Short mmCIF file of C-alpha atoms in Angstrom, two decimals:
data_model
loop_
_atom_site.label_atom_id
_atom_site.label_comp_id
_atom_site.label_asym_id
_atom_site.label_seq_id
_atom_site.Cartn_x
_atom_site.Cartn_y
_atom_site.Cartn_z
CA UNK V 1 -30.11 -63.98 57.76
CA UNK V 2 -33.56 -62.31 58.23
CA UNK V 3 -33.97 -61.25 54.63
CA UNK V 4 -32.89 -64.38 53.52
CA UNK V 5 -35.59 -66.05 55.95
CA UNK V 6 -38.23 -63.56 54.61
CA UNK V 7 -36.94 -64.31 50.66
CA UNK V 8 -37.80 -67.90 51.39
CA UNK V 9 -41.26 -67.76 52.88
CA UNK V 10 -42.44 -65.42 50.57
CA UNK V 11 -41.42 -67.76 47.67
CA UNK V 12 -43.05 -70.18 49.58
CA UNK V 13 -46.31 -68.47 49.33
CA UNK V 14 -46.11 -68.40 45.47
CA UNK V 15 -44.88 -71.90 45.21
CA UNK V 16 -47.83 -73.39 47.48
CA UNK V 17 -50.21 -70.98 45.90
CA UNK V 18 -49.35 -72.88 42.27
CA UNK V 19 -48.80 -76.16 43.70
CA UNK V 20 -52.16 -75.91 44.80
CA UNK V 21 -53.98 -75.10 41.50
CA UNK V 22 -51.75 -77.95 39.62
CA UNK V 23 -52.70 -80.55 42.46
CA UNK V 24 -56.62 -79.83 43.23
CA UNK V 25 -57.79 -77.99 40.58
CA UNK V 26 -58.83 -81.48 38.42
CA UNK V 27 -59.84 -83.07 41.87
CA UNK V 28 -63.30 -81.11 41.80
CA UNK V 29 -66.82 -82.70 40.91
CA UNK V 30 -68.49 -80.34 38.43
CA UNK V 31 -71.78 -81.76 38.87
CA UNK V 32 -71.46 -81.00 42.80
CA UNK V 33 -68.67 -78.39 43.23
CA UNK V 34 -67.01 -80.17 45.65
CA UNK V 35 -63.31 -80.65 46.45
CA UNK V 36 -62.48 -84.24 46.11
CA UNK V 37 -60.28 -86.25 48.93
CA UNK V 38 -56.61 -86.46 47.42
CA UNK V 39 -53.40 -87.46 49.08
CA UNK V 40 -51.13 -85.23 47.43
CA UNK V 41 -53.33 -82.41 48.64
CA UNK V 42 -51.53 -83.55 52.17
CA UNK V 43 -47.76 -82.63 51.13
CA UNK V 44 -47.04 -78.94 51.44
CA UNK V 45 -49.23 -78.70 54.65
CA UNK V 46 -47.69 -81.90 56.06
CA UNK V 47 -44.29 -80.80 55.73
CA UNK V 48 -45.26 -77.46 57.16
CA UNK V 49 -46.73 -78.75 60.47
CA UNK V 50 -43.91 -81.47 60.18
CA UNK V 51 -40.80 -78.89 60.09
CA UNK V 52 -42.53 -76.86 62.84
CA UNK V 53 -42.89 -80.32 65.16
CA UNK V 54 -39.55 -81.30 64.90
CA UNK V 55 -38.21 -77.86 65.22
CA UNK V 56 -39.14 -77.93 68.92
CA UNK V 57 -36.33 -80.25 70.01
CA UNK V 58 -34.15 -79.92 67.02
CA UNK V 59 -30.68 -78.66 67.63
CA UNK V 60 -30.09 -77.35 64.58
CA UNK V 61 -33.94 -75.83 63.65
CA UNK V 62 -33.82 -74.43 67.21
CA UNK V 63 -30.23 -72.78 66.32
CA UNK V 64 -31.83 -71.52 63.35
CA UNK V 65 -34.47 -70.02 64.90
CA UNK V 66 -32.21 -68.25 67.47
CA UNK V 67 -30.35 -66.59 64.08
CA UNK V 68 -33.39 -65.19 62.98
CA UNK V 69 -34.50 -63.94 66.52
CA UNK V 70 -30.79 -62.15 66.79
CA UNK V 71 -31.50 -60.41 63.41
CA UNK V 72 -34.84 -59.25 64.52
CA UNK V 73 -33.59 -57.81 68.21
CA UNK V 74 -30.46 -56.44 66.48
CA UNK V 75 -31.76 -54.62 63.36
CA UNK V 76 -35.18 -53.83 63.89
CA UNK V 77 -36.33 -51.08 66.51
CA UNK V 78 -39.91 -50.57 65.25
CA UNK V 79 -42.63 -53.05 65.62
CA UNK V 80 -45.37 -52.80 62.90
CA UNK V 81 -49.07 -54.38 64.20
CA UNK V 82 -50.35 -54.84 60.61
CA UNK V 83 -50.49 -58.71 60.99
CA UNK V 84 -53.21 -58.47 63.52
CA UNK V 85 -55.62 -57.33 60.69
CA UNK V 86 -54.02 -58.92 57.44
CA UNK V 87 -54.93 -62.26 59.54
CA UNK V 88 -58.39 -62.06 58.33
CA UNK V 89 -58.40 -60.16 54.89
CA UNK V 90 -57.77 -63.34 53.13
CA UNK V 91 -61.07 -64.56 54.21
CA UNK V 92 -62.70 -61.10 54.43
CA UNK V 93 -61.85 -60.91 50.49
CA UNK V 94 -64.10 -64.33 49.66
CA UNK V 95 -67.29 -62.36 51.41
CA UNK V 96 -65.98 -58.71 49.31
CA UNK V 97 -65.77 -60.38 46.14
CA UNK V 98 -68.93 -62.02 45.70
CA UNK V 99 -70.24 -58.46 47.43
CA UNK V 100 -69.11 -56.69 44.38
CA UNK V 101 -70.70 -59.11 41.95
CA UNK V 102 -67.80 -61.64 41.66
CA UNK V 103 -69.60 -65.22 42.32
CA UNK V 104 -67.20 -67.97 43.98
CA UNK V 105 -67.42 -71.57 43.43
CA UNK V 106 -70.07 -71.91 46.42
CA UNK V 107 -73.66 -70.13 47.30
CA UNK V 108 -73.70 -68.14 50.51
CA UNK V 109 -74.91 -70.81 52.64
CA UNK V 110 -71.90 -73.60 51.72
CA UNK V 111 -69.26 -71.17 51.76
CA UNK V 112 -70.08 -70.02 55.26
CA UNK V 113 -70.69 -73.40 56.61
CA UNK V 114 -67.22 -74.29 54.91
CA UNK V 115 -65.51 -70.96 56.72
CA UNK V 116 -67.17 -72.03 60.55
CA UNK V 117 -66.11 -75.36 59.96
CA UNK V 118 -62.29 -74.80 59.09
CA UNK V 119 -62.44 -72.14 61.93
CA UNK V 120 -63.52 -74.54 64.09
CA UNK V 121 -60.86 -76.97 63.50
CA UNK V 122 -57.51 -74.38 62.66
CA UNK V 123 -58.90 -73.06 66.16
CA UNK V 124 -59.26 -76.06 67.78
CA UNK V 125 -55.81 -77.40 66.78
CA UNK V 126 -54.13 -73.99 67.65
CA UNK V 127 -55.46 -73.60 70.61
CA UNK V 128 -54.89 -77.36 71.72
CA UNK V 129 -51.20 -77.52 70.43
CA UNK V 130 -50.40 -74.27 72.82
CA UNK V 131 -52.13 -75.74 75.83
CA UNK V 132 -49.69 -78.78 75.34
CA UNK V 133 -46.28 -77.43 73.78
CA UNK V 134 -46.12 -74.26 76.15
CA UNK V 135 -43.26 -72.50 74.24
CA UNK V 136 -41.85 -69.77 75.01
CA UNK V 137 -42.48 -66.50 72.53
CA UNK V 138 -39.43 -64.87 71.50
CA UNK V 139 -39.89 -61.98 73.45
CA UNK V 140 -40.40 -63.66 76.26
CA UNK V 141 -43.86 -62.58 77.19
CA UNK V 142 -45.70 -66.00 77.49
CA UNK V 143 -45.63 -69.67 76.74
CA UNK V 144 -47.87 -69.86 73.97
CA UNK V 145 -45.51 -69.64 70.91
CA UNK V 146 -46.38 -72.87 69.21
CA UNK V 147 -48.21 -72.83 66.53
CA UNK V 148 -48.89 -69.01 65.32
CA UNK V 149 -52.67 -68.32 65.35
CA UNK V 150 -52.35 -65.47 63.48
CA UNK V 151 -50.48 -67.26 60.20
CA UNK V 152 -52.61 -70.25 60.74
CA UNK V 153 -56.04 -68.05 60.37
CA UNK V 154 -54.23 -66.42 57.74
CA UNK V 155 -53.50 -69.28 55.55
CA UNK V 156 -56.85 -70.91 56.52
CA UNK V 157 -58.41 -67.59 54.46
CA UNK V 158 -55.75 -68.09 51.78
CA UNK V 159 -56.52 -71.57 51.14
CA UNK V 160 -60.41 -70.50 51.35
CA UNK V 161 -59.89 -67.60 49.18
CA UNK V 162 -57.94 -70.12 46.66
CA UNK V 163 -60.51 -72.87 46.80
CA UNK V 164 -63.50 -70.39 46.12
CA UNK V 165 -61.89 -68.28 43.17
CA UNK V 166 -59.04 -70.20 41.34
CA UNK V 167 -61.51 -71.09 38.49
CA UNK V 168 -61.61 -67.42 38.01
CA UNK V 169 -58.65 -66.47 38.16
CA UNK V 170 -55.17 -67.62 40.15
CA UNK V 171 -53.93 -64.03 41.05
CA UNK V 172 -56.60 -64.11 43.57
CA UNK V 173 -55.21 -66.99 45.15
CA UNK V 174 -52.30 -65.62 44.85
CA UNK V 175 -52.64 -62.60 46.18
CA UNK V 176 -54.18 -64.51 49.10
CA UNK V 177 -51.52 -66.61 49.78
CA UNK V 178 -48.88 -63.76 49.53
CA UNK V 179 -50.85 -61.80 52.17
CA UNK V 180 -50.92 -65.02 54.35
CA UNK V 181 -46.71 -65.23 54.19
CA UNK V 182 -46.46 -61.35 55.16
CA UNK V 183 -48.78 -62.28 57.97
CA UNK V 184 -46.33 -64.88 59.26
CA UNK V 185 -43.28 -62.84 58.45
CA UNK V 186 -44.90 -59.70 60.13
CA UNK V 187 -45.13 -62.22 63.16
CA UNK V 188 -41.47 -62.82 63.02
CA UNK V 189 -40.65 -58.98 62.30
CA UNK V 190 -42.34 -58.35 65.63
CA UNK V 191 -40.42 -61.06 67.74
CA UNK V 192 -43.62 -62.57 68.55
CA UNK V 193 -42.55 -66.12 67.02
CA UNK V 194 -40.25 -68.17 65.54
CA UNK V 195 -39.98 -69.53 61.74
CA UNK V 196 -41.13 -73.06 63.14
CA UNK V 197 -43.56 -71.24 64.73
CA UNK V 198 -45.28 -69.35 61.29
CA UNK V 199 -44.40 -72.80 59.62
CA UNK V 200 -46.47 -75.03 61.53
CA UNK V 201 -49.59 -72.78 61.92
CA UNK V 202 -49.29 -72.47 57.84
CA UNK V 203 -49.71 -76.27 57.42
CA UNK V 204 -52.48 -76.03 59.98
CA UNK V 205 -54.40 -73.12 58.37
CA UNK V 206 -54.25 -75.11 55.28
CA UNK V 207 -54.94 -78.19 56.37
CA UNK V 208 -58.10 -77.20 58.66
CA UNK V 209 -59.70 -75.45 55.35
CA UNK V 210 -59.12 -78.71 52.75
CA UNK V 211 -60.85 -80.68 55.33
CA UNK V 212 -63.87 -78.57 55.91
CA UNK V 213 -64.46 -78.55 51.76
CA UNK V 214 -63.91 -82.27 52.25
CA UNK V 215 -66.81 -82.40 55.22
CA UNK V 216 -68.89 -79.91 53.73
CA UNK V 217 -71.17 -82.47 51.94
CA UNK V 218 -71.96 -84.19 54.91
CA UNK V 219 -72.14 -81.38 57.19
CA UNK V 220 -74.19 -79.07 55.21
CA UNK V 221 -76.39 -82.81 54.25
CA UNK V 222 -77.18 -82.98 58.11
CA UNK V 223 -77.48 -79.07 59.15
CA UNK V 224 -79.75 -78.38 56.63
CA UNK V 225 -81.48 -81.53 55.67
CA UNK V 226 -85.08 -80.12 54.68
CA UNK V 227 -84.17 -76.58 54.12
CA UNK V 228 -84.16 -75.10 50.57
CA UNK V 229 -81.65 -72.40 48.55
CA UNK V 230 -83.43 -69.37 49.73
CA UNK V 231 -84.43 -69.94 53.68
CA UNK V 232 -82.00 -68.04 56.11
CA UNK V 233 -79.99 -70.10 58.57
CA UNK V 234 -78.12 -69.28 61.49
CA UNK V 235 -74.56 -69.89 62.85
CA UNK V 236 -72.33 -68.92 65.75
CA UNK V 237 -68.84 -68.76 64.66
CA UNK V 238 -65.96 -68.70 67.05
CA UNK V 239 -62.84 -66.71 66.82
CA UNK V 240 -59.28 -66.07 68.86
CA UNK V 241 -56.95 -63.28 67.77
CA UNK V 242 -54.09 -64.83 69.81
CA UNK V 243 -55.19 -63.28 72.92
CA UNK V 244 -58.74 -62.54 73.20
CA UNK V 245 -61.55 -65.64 72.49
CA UNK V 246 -65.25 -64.98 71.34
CA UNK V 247 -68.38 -65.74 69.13
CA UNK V 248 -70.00 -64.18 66.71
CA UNK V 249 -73.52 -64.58 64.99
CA UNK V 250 -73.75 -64.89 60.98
CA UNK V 251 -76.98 -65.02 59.30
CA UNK V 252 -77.39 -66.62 55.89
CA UNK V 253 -80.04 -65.23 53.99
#
């Protein structure tokens, strides 16, 4: 049951990672580099957050979760901590790329604005949705289960990582995205949630990242309304690791 469960969500990954460049890759302005508003961009991470809210009281979700759980406890002795790092390479690899020469669709300044903002909101709505659901983790250590922070900041860098470099290539989307699922299946693997779990904070991460590239106009029109291309701004950026909160300064130059 488990490596059926971890066959699906990896051809997940793949599957959202193309779906993505076939639905948004026409919706951008090439005059302004923007990401335009489009409903269909709404599907895969509706259905995501949608199968992980009605898994809470479904019968037969909530049975299926309990499978994968027995395959975990049963098979696996050996927890592996990798998914509390491979949360943030998605992201980390936007800021790496353009490091070592390979330019993304937005200057400095926009793309960390854009990364802040869907921090802001994937946190916001992680943090809020835990304060309210109060699940119970797998393993029985807390009632924070629902959503998964760590797949939802995981896919928030995916969808980042895809929005920045798909012109250039789709592998790096790609490659995103399929770090992203082994985050959430790593989270699984170490009985720290369940599928609906992973699945909602998915939809989330995505989500939270399509609407900062849709706000980024107007944010970035307001935050920096008489500064030019080559001043240096400021910005404290929040982050949560699924225990520990904090801030952390970034500096545009």
């Amino acid at each position: 049951m488990f490596h059926k469960t971890i066959s699906l969500v990896f051809l997940f990954g793949l599957f959202s990672a193309n779906a993505q460049q076939n639905d948004s890759i026409t919706k951008i302005d090439s005059t302004s580099n923007r990401l335009k508003f489009n409903y269909k961009q709404l599907i895969i991470p509706s259905v995501l957050i949608g199968y992980g809210v009605i898994g809470i009281g479904n019968d037969q979700l909530l049975s299926f979760n309990s499978q994968i759980k027995k395959e975990v406890t049963e098979d696996i002795d050996e927890k592996i901590t990798i998914d509390d790092f491979s949360q943030y390479a998605p992201a980390a690899s936007v800021y790496a790329l353009n490091a070592f020469g390979v330019k993304g669709k937005n200057n400095m300044r926009d793309r960390s604005v854009i990364f802040v903002t869907s921090y802001v909101i994937m946190a916001s709505t992680v943090l809020g949705l835990k304060s309210i659901v109060h699940e119970e983790r797998p393993d029985g250590s807390s009632n924070n289960s629902f959503p998964s922070g760590h797949t939802a900041t995981a896919f928030a860098g995916a969808e980042f990582l895809w929005q920045e470099y798909k012109d250039k290539s789709i592998w790096y989307g790609i490659a995103g995205y399929a770090v992203a699922t082994g985050t959430g299946l790593f989270r699984i693997y170490n009985n720290r949630h369940w599928l609906t779990d992973v699945a909602a904070g998915a939809g989330i991460g995505i989500l939270s990242t399509k609407i900062a590239y849709w706000m980024n106009p107007y944010i970035t029109k307001k935050l920096f309304k008489s500064s030019t291309e080559n001043k240096s701004t400021s910005m404290i950026m929040p982050f949560y690791n699924g225990q520990q909160y904090g801030l952390g300064f970034v500096k545009v130059f």
